[in-house]
Every structure is written in structure tokens, then in C-alpha cells.
Short mmCIF file of C-alpha atoms and ligand atoms in Angstrom, two decimals:
data_model
loop_
_atom_site.label_atom_id
_atom_site.label_comp_id
_atom_site.label_asym_id
_atom_site.label_seq_id
_atom_site.Cartn_x
_atom_site.Cartn_y
_atom_site.Cartn_z
CA MET J 1 107.48 30.31 190.84
CA THR J 2 110.71 31.20 189.00
CA THR J 3 110.50 30.32 185.36
CA LYS J 4 112.66 31.45 182.46
CA PRO J 5 111.01 34.08 180.23
CA VAL J 6 109.29 32.83 177.07
CA ARG J 7 111.17 34.53 174.23
CA LYS J 8 111.07 31.94 171.47
CA ALA J 9 108.19 30.71 169.34
CA VAL J 10 107.83 27.93 166.79
CA LEU J 11 105.45 28.29 163.85
CA PRO J 12 104.93 24.97 162.05
CA ALA J 13 104.17 25.97 158.46
CA GLY J 14 105.33 22.87 156.61
CA GLY J 15 102.17 20.76 156.40
CA ASN J 16 100.72 19.79 153.04
CA SER J 17 97.77 22.09 152.42
CA THR J 18 95.66 19.71 150.35
CA ARG J 19 92.39 21.39 151.40
CA PHE J 20 93.51 24.56 149.65
CA LEU J 21 94.79 23.25 146.32
CA PRO J 22 95.44 24.58 143.74
CA ALA J 23 96.16 27.87 145.59
CA THR J 24 98.79 26.04 147.68
CA LYS J 25 100.53 24.26 144.81
CA ALA J 26 103.43 26.73 144.68
CA GLN J 27 103.03 28.65 147.96
CA PRO J 28 102.34 27.64 151.56
CA LYS J 29 98.84 28.29 152.91
CA ALA J 30 100.44 30.53 155.52
CA MET J 31 101.06 33.00 152.66
CA LEU J 32 97.43 33.23 151.55
CA PRO J 33 96.43 36.87 152.04
CA LEU J 34 93.65 38.06 154.32
CA VAL J 35 92.81 41.65 153.33
CA ASP J 36 96.36 42.86 152.59
CA ARG J 37 98.72 40.62 154.55
CA PRO J 38 99.48 36.91 154.58
CA ALA J 39 97.94 34.78 157.32
CA ILE J 40 101.33 34.14 158.92
CA GLN J 41 101.97 37.86 159.43
CA TYR J 42 98.97 38.10 161.80
CA VAL J 43 100.42 35.21 163.80
CA VAL J 44 103.92 36.71 163.91
CA GLU J 45 102.39 40.01 165.09
CA GLU J 46 100.44 38.13 167.78
CA ALA J 47 103.63 36.42 169.00
CA VAL J 48 105.55 39.71 169.08
CA ALA J 49 102.72 41.36 171.04
CA ALA J 50 103.12 38.56 173.62
CA GLY J 51 106.83 39.37 174.10
CA ILE J 52 108.36 36.86 171.67
CA THR J 53 111.63 38.04 170.08
CA ASP J 54 112.78 34.97 168.10
CA ILE J 55 110.56 32.96 165.82
CA LEU J 56 111.40 29.70 164.11
CA VAL J 57 109.28 28.96 161.06
CA VAL J 58 109.28 25.24 160.28
CA THR J 59 108.92 25.13 156.54
CA GLY J 60 107.98 22.49 154.02
CA ARG J 61 108.08 21.91 150.30
CA VAL J 62 107.23 25.46 149.23
CA THR J 63 108.99 27.94 151.45
CA ARG J 64 110.73 30.82 149.78
CA ALA J 65 107.74 33.15 149.90
CA VAL J 66 107.63 33.16 153.72
CA ALA J 67 111.33 34.01 154.10
CA ASP J 68 111.10 36.70 151.39
CA HIS J 69 108.06 38.21 153.08
CA PHE J 70 109.84 38.77 156.40
CA ASP J 71 113.14 39.88 154.79
CA ARG J 72 114.22 43.37 153.71
CA ALA J 73 113.34 44.20 150.10
CA PRO J 74 115.81 46.96 149.09
CA GLU J 75 114.63 47.32 145.49
CA LEU J 76 110.97 47.52 146.42
CA GLU J 77 111.75 49.92 149.27
CA ARG J 78 113.70 52.19 146.90
CA GLU J 79 110.84 52.21 144.40
CA LEU J 80 108.30 53.07 147.08
CA GLU J 81 110.52 55.83 148.45
CA GLU J 82 111.10 57.34 145.01
CA GLY J 83 107.38 57.12 144.25
CA GLY J 84 106.53 58.92 147.51
CA LYS J 85 104.50 55.92 148.74
CA LEU J 86 105.66 56.43 152.28
CA GLU J 87 102.87 54.61 154.08
CA SER J 88 103.50 51.43 152.08
CA LEU J 89 107.24 51.88 152.60
CA GLU J 90 106.73 52.10 156.35
CA HIS J 91 104.59 48.93 156.37
CA VAL J 92 107.02 46.94 154.20
CA ARG J 93 109.97 47.98 156.39
CA SER J 94 108.19 47.27 159.66
CA ILE J 95 107.60 43.64 158.64
CA ALA J 96 111.35 42.99 158.52
CA ASP J 97 111.77 44.57 161.96
CA LEU J 98 108.99 42.62 163.71
CA ALA J 99 111.17 39.88 165.22
CA ARG J 100 114.22 37.75 164.47
CA LEU J 101 112.94 35.12 162.07
CA HIS J 102 114.68 31.76 161.67
CA TYR J 103 113.86 28.92 159.33
CA VAL J 104 114.30 25.19 159.37
CA ARG J 105 113.07 22.63 156.88
CA GLN J 106 110.90 19.86 158.17
CA GLY J 107 112.19 17.49 155.49
CA GLN J 108 109.20 15.18 155.43
CA ALA J 109 105.75 16.24 156.62
CA LEU J 110 105.43 13.57 159.33
CA GLY J 111 102.92 15.43 161.49
CA LEU J 112 102.64 18.35 163.89
CA GLY J 113 104.63 16.59 166.63
CA HIS J 114 107.46 16.01 164.17
CA ALA J 115 107.38 19.68 163.08
CA VAL J 116 107.77 20.78 166.72
CA SER J 117 110.55 18.23 167.33
CA VAL J 118 112.75 19.75 164.61
CA ALA J 119 112.80 22.98 166.68
CA ARG J 120 114.78 21.35 169.50
CA ALA J 121 118.19 22.85 168.68
CA PHE J 122 116.65 26.32 168.25
CA VAL J 123 114.73 26.17 171.52
CA GLY J 124 117.40 24.61 173.75
CA ASP J 125 116.54 24.37 177.43
CA GLU J 126 113.89 27.11 177.65
CA PRO J 127 110.13 27.28 177.75
CA PHE J 128 108.74 28.26 174.34
CA ALA J 129 105.53 28.99 172.49
CA VAL J 130 104.00 27.15 169.54
CA LEU J 131 101.53 29.00 167.32
CA LEU J 132 99.84 27.21 164.43
CA PRO J 133 99.81 29.76 161.61
CA ASP J 134 96.53 28.51 160.17
CA GLU J 135 94.71 29.51 163.34
CA LEU J 136 94.03 33.23 163.67
CA MET J 137 93.00 34.76 166.99
CA VAL J 138 91.19 37.75 165.61
CA ASP J 139 89.49 39.09 168.74
CA ASP J 140 91.67 37.37 171.26
CA ALA J 141 95.20 38.35 170.33
CA ALA J 142 95.98 38.72 174.06
CA LEU J 143 95.50 34.98 174.58
CA MET J 144 99.18 34.10 174.07
CA LYS J 145 100.19 36.81 176.51
CA THR J 146 97.76 35.38 179.09
CA MET J 147 99.15 31.88 178.52
CA ILE J 148 102.73 33.07 179.00
CA ALA J 149 101.67 34.83 182.22
CA ALA J 150 100.00 31.60 183.42
CA HIS J 151 103.24 29.71 182.72
CA GLY J 152 105.17 32.37 184.68
CA GLU J 153 102.85 31.95 187.64
CA HIS J 154 102.25 28.18 187.67
CA GLY J 155 105.17 26.74 185.68
CA GLY J 156 104.61 23.63 183.54
CA SER J 157 103.01 23.91 180.12
CA VAL J 158 99.82 25.63 178.93
CA VAL J 159 97.56 24.60 176.04
CA ALA J 160 94.73 26.81 174.69
CA PHE J 161 91.25 25.31 174.39
CA ARG J 162 87.89 26.59 173.24
CA GLU J 163 84.44 25.17 173.85
CA VAL J 164 82.50 24.02 170.77
CA ALA J 165 79.37 21.93 170.18
CA LYS J 166 79.99 18.25 170.97
CA GLU J 167 79.41 17.15 167.37
CA ASP J 168 82.26 19.42 166.19
CA VAL J 169 85.07 18.04 168.35
CA GLY J 170 86.14 15.20 166.00
CA ALA J 171 88.67 17.26 163.99
CA TYR J 172 90.69 18.40 167.02
CA GLY J 173 92.64 17.48 170.12
CA VAL J 174 90.09 17.27 172.94
CA ALA J 175 90.80 18.00 176.63
CA ASP J 176 90.07 15.96 179.72
CA VAL J 177 90.24 18.49 182.57
CA GLU J 178 89.96 18.66 186.34
CA PRO J 179 86.63 20.31 187.20
CA GLU J 180 88.03 22.83 189.72
CA PRO J 181 89.85 25.77 188.06
CA VAL J 182 93.39 26.59 189.23
CA ALA J 183 92.83 30.26 188.39
CA HIS J 184 90.43 32.22 186.19
CA ALA J 185 89.88 30.26 182.94
CA LEU J 186 92.80 27.95 183.82
CA LEU J 187 92.23 24.23 184.47
CA ARG J 188 94.60 21.36 185.15
CA LEU J 189 94.77 19.06 182.12
CA LYS J 190 94.32 15.36 182.98
CA GLY J 191 94.45 14.04 179.44
CA ILE J 192 94.11 14.93 175.76
CA VAL J 193 92.80 12.80 172.88
CA GLU J 194 93.47 13.49 169.20
CA LYS J 195 90.40 13.59 166.95
CA PRO J 196 88.11 11.32 168.99
CA ASP J 197 84.72 10.11 167.92
CA PRO J 198 82.44 12.82 169.44
CA ALA J 199 80.56 10.09 171.35
CA ASP J 200 83.77 9.11 173.20
CA ALA J 201 85.20 12.63 173.60
CA PRO J 202 86.11 13.52 177.21
CA SER J 203 84.74 17.10 176.86
CA ASN J 204 83.86 19.66 174.23
CA LEU J 205 87.04 21.68 174.76
CA ILE J 206 89.18 21.65 171.60
CA ALA J 207 92.88 22.51 171.26
CA THR J 208 93.19 25.61 169.12
CA GLY J 209 96.77 25.92 168.00
CA ARG J 210 98.37 27.93 170.84
CA TYR J 211 100.78 26.25 173.27
CA VAL J 212 103.44 27.21 175.82
CA PHE J 213 105.71 24.25 176.45
CA SER J 214 108.40 23.37 178.93
CA PRO J 215 111.41 21.92 177.02
CA THR J 216 110.48 18.48 178.48
CA ILE J 217 108.06 18.21 175.53
CA PHE J 218 111.07 17.30 173.32
CA GLU J 219 111.86 14.23 175.43
CA CYS J 220 108.21 13.23 175.16
CA LEU J 221 108.18 13.77 171.38
CA GLU J 222 111.17 11.47 171.08
CA ARG J 223 109.13 8.65 172.65
CA VAL J 224 106.02 9.11 170.52
CA ALA J 225 105.29 6.55 167.81
CA PRO J 226 103.16 7.41 164.77
CA GLY J 227 99.54 7.78 165.95
CA LYS J 228 96.34 9.06 164.28
CA ALA J 229 96.76 9.20 160.47
CA GLY J 230 100.21 7.61 160.86
CA GLU J 231 101.62 10.96 162.02
CA ILE J 232 103.76 11.94 165.00
CA GLN J 233 101.04 13.68 166.98
CA LEU J 234 101.80 16.59 169.30
CA THR J 235 98.76 15.49 171.30
CA ASP J 236 100.40 12.13 172.09
CA ALA J 237 103.52 13.92 173.37
CA ILE J 238 101.30 16.15 175.56
CA SER J 239 99.74 12.99 177.04
CA LEU J 240 103.25 11.83 178.04
CA LEU J 241 104.12 15.30 179.35
CA ILE J 242 101.07 15.23 181.67
CA GLU J 243 102.58 12.15 183.39
CA ARG J 244 105.76 14.10 184.19
CA GLU J 245 104.83 17.75 184.75
CA PRO J 246 101.74 19.91 185.24
CA VAL J 247 99.97 20.90 182.04
CA TYR J 248 97.21 23.52 182.14
CA ALA J 249 94.29 24.26 179.84
CA ALA J 250 93.75 27.97 179.15
CA VAL J 251 90.12 28.28 178.10
CA PHE J 252 89.15 31.20 175.92
CA GLU J 253 85.96 32.17 174.22
CA LYS J 254 85.97 34.01 170.99
CA GLY J 255 87.61 35.22 167.85
CA ARG J 256 89.35 32.15 166.51
CA PHE J 257 89.44 31.20 162.84
CA ASP J 258 90.88 28.06 161.30
CA VAL J 259 92.03 29.53 158.01
CA GLY J 260 93.15 26.15 156.68
CA THR J 261 89.86 25.55 154.89
CA PRO J 262 88.36 27.82 152.20
CA LEU J 263 85.09 28.46 154.06
CA ASP J 264 86.69 29.43 157.37
CA PHE J 265 89.30 31.40 155.46
CA LEU J 266 86.54 33.49 153.86
CA GLU J 267 84.83 34.03 157.21
CA ALA J 268 88.13 35.24 158.70
CA ALA J 269 88.75 37.56 155.74
CA VAL J 270 85.26 39.07 156.12
CA ALA J 271 85.66 39.54 159.89
CA LEU J 272 89.10 41.13 159.48
CA ALA J 273 88.00 43.42 156.63
CA ALA J 274 84.87 44.56 158.48
CA ASP J 275 87.02 45.47 161.47
CA ARG J 276 89.60 47.52 159.59
CA PRO J 277 89.49 51.24 160.30
CA ASP J 278 90.41 52.12 156.69
CA ILE J 279 88.24 49.89 154.49
CA GLY J 280 85.86 48.58 157.19
CA PRO J 281 83.06 51.16 156.80
CA ALA J 282 82.88 50.75 152.98
CA PHE J 283 83.14 46.97 153.27
CA ARG J 284 80.33 46.78 155.84
CA ALA J 285 78.12 48.91 153.56
CA PHE J 286 78.86 46.50 150.69
CA LEU J 287 78.02 43.51 152.90
CA SER J 288 74.64 44.83 154.01
CA ALA J 289 73.70 45.78 150.42
CA PHE J 290 74.82 42.31 149.26
CA VAL J 291 72.74 40.61 151.95
CA LYS J 292 69.63 42.62 150.99
CA GLU J 293 70.04 42.23 147.22
CA ASN J 294 70.49 38.48 147.48
CA GLY J 295 67.73 37.95 150.03
CA LEU J 296 70.15 36.34 152.54
C1 G1P F 1 96.18 19.98 164.90
C2 G1P F 1 96.31 19.25 166.23
C3 G1P F 1 94.98 19.23 166.99
C4 G1P F 1 94.48 20.67 167.15
C5 G1P F 1 94.40 21.34 165.78
C6 G1P F 1 94.03 22.79 165.91
O1 G1P F 1 95.34 19.21 164.06
O2 G1P F 1 96.76 17.92 165.98
O3 G1P F 1 95.16 18.64 168.26
O4 G1P F 1 93.22 20.66 167.78
O5 G1P F 1 95.65 21.27 165.08
O6 G1P F 1 93.75 23.31 164.65
P1 G1P F 1 95.31 19.46 162.44
O7 G1P F 1 94.40 20.65 162.23
O8 G1P F 1 96.71 19.71 162.03
O9 G1P F 1 94.73 18.20 161.86
#
């Protein structure tokens, strides 16, 4: 199958983060730090590791911090250099060199489908990736790479899913899949339902914020009317896409955190800190002492 390479990614970061107020009153939740870097930096690094060179951040009401974070910071760099803080200097500089970052305002937060639709001019007629910056793939950063490879081999579009307990599916897009896999951990998607009642859900495979789309998704988004919660749902556009082109479900197993809620955010921060070569050993010692002292 000859497909164009996937070089562009869209990161919708414009949603209203009401579950994280007041921390998100003046900054987007994508800028909340986990250990020493904002959530969105992990996602940009993941995209770059998958071969992405151009990233469009779809921004909302509070945006400046994201653009400043990925820009050069000459004054700060000079201070660090003069102070001999070369490791920090290296890190700060490397952020600006990660990828070409582009920004577009969503205008109104009309839903995830709407956020993706504003990327049309940036994407043009190429396949592209979508990564939701409030989903971190801590142990499975290779997932996006695998999805892009699946697109290269089979064409069409690829959506990432993870299996959860049936009672937990109601907050997500849920897959209806063909039983026979097309390849390892790759199934043909027959349908997708946004936030179903668990009793009516077609499976317990939930969409987890990683997508590779053919540009046909934009035509489908154009035809979508407001759906669940009155929003333009990406899921509804995927349902239309399935009628026109193959869409695959890439099923993965571990290491995903939804950092859009305070509890999951804390779990992600703990997992990331415990895994860090520099502070990990001391942090793990603190955790086990904390568990013992508090009888957890
Ligand atoms: C969005 C999508 C949903 C997906 C989820 C992943 O929902 O609409 O299909 O499963 O992201 O986090 P949201 O979390 O924006 O309500």
C-alpha cells in the first residue's frame, strides 16, 4: 500500500478545563506540570518520537503559556549560561528544537470534532495524527509509531483503544469491532459510540486520545451536527468515515493516564516521578515510608 508519510500532528488543547479549576483559570491544563515539565511536552515528545515534524496546537481562551513554552527564551538562556547552569540550558534549548510548532485558535470550544476541523488548512491533503494532550502514554510511547506503521501498511485511519472494565466505558468513545484481527492487535472498526450507557456499549474498548486520520475525516466533520453534550463530536465523524474508508482499532494495554482530572493527574505524576532515573530512587523511598507511616 502506498500512503503518504505522516508528518503532521494536531494537539487539541483548547477545551475548557472545568475539572481542574482554579488551577486552569489563567493557564491551559496542558501546561500543568508533571515532575518538571508540562503535560503537553510529554505529548509533543511522543509525537516527535513517532516521526512527526510539524505540530499544530489548537488553543483556546488561555494560550500564551503553551507558545512561550515551546519558543526560544533568549534572556533565560543567557542567565542560565552566565550562571553555569548548563544542564538546564540544554533542556530549555532542546524544547524549542523539538518540532515546528504552529498555533491556531479554536474560537469557541464547540467540541473535539470542531477542534480537529480547524486544522484543515494546516493538514491539507495528507494523513495526520491527533494526540489529545490530556492523555499521557507513559509506558507505551511507541503506540503512535505503531499506529503510523499500521496506516502505512493498511491505509485508512487508525484509532487507539484500550480495554477497561465494562462499568468504566461511559466516559469515552467505545468501539464496535470485527472479531477477527487484521494483524497483531489491529482490528477493523465497525462502529464507534460516544459515551454510551455501559449496558448498551458495544464492547469494553475505549478510545484513548490517539488517532491517525486520512484527510477524508474533514469532509466527515463538515457533515456532523452537534451530538452528545451539544458538541461536534469526533466520534460522530469517525462513524461517517467508517462508511467511506477502512478504519482500524489499534488495541494497546498499558501505561495510559487521563491527566484531565486531579486524581488521575496525581497518579500520572507519581508514576512518572518513580520512573525517573534522577529523583526516582529517593521518591520511591519516600513513597514506601509514607505508605508504612500512614498504614496504607
Ligand atoms: C474525548 C472523546 C472520546 C475519547 C476521550 C479520550 O472525550 O470524545 O471519544 O474516548 O476523549 O479521553 P472527552 O474526554 O473530551 O470528554
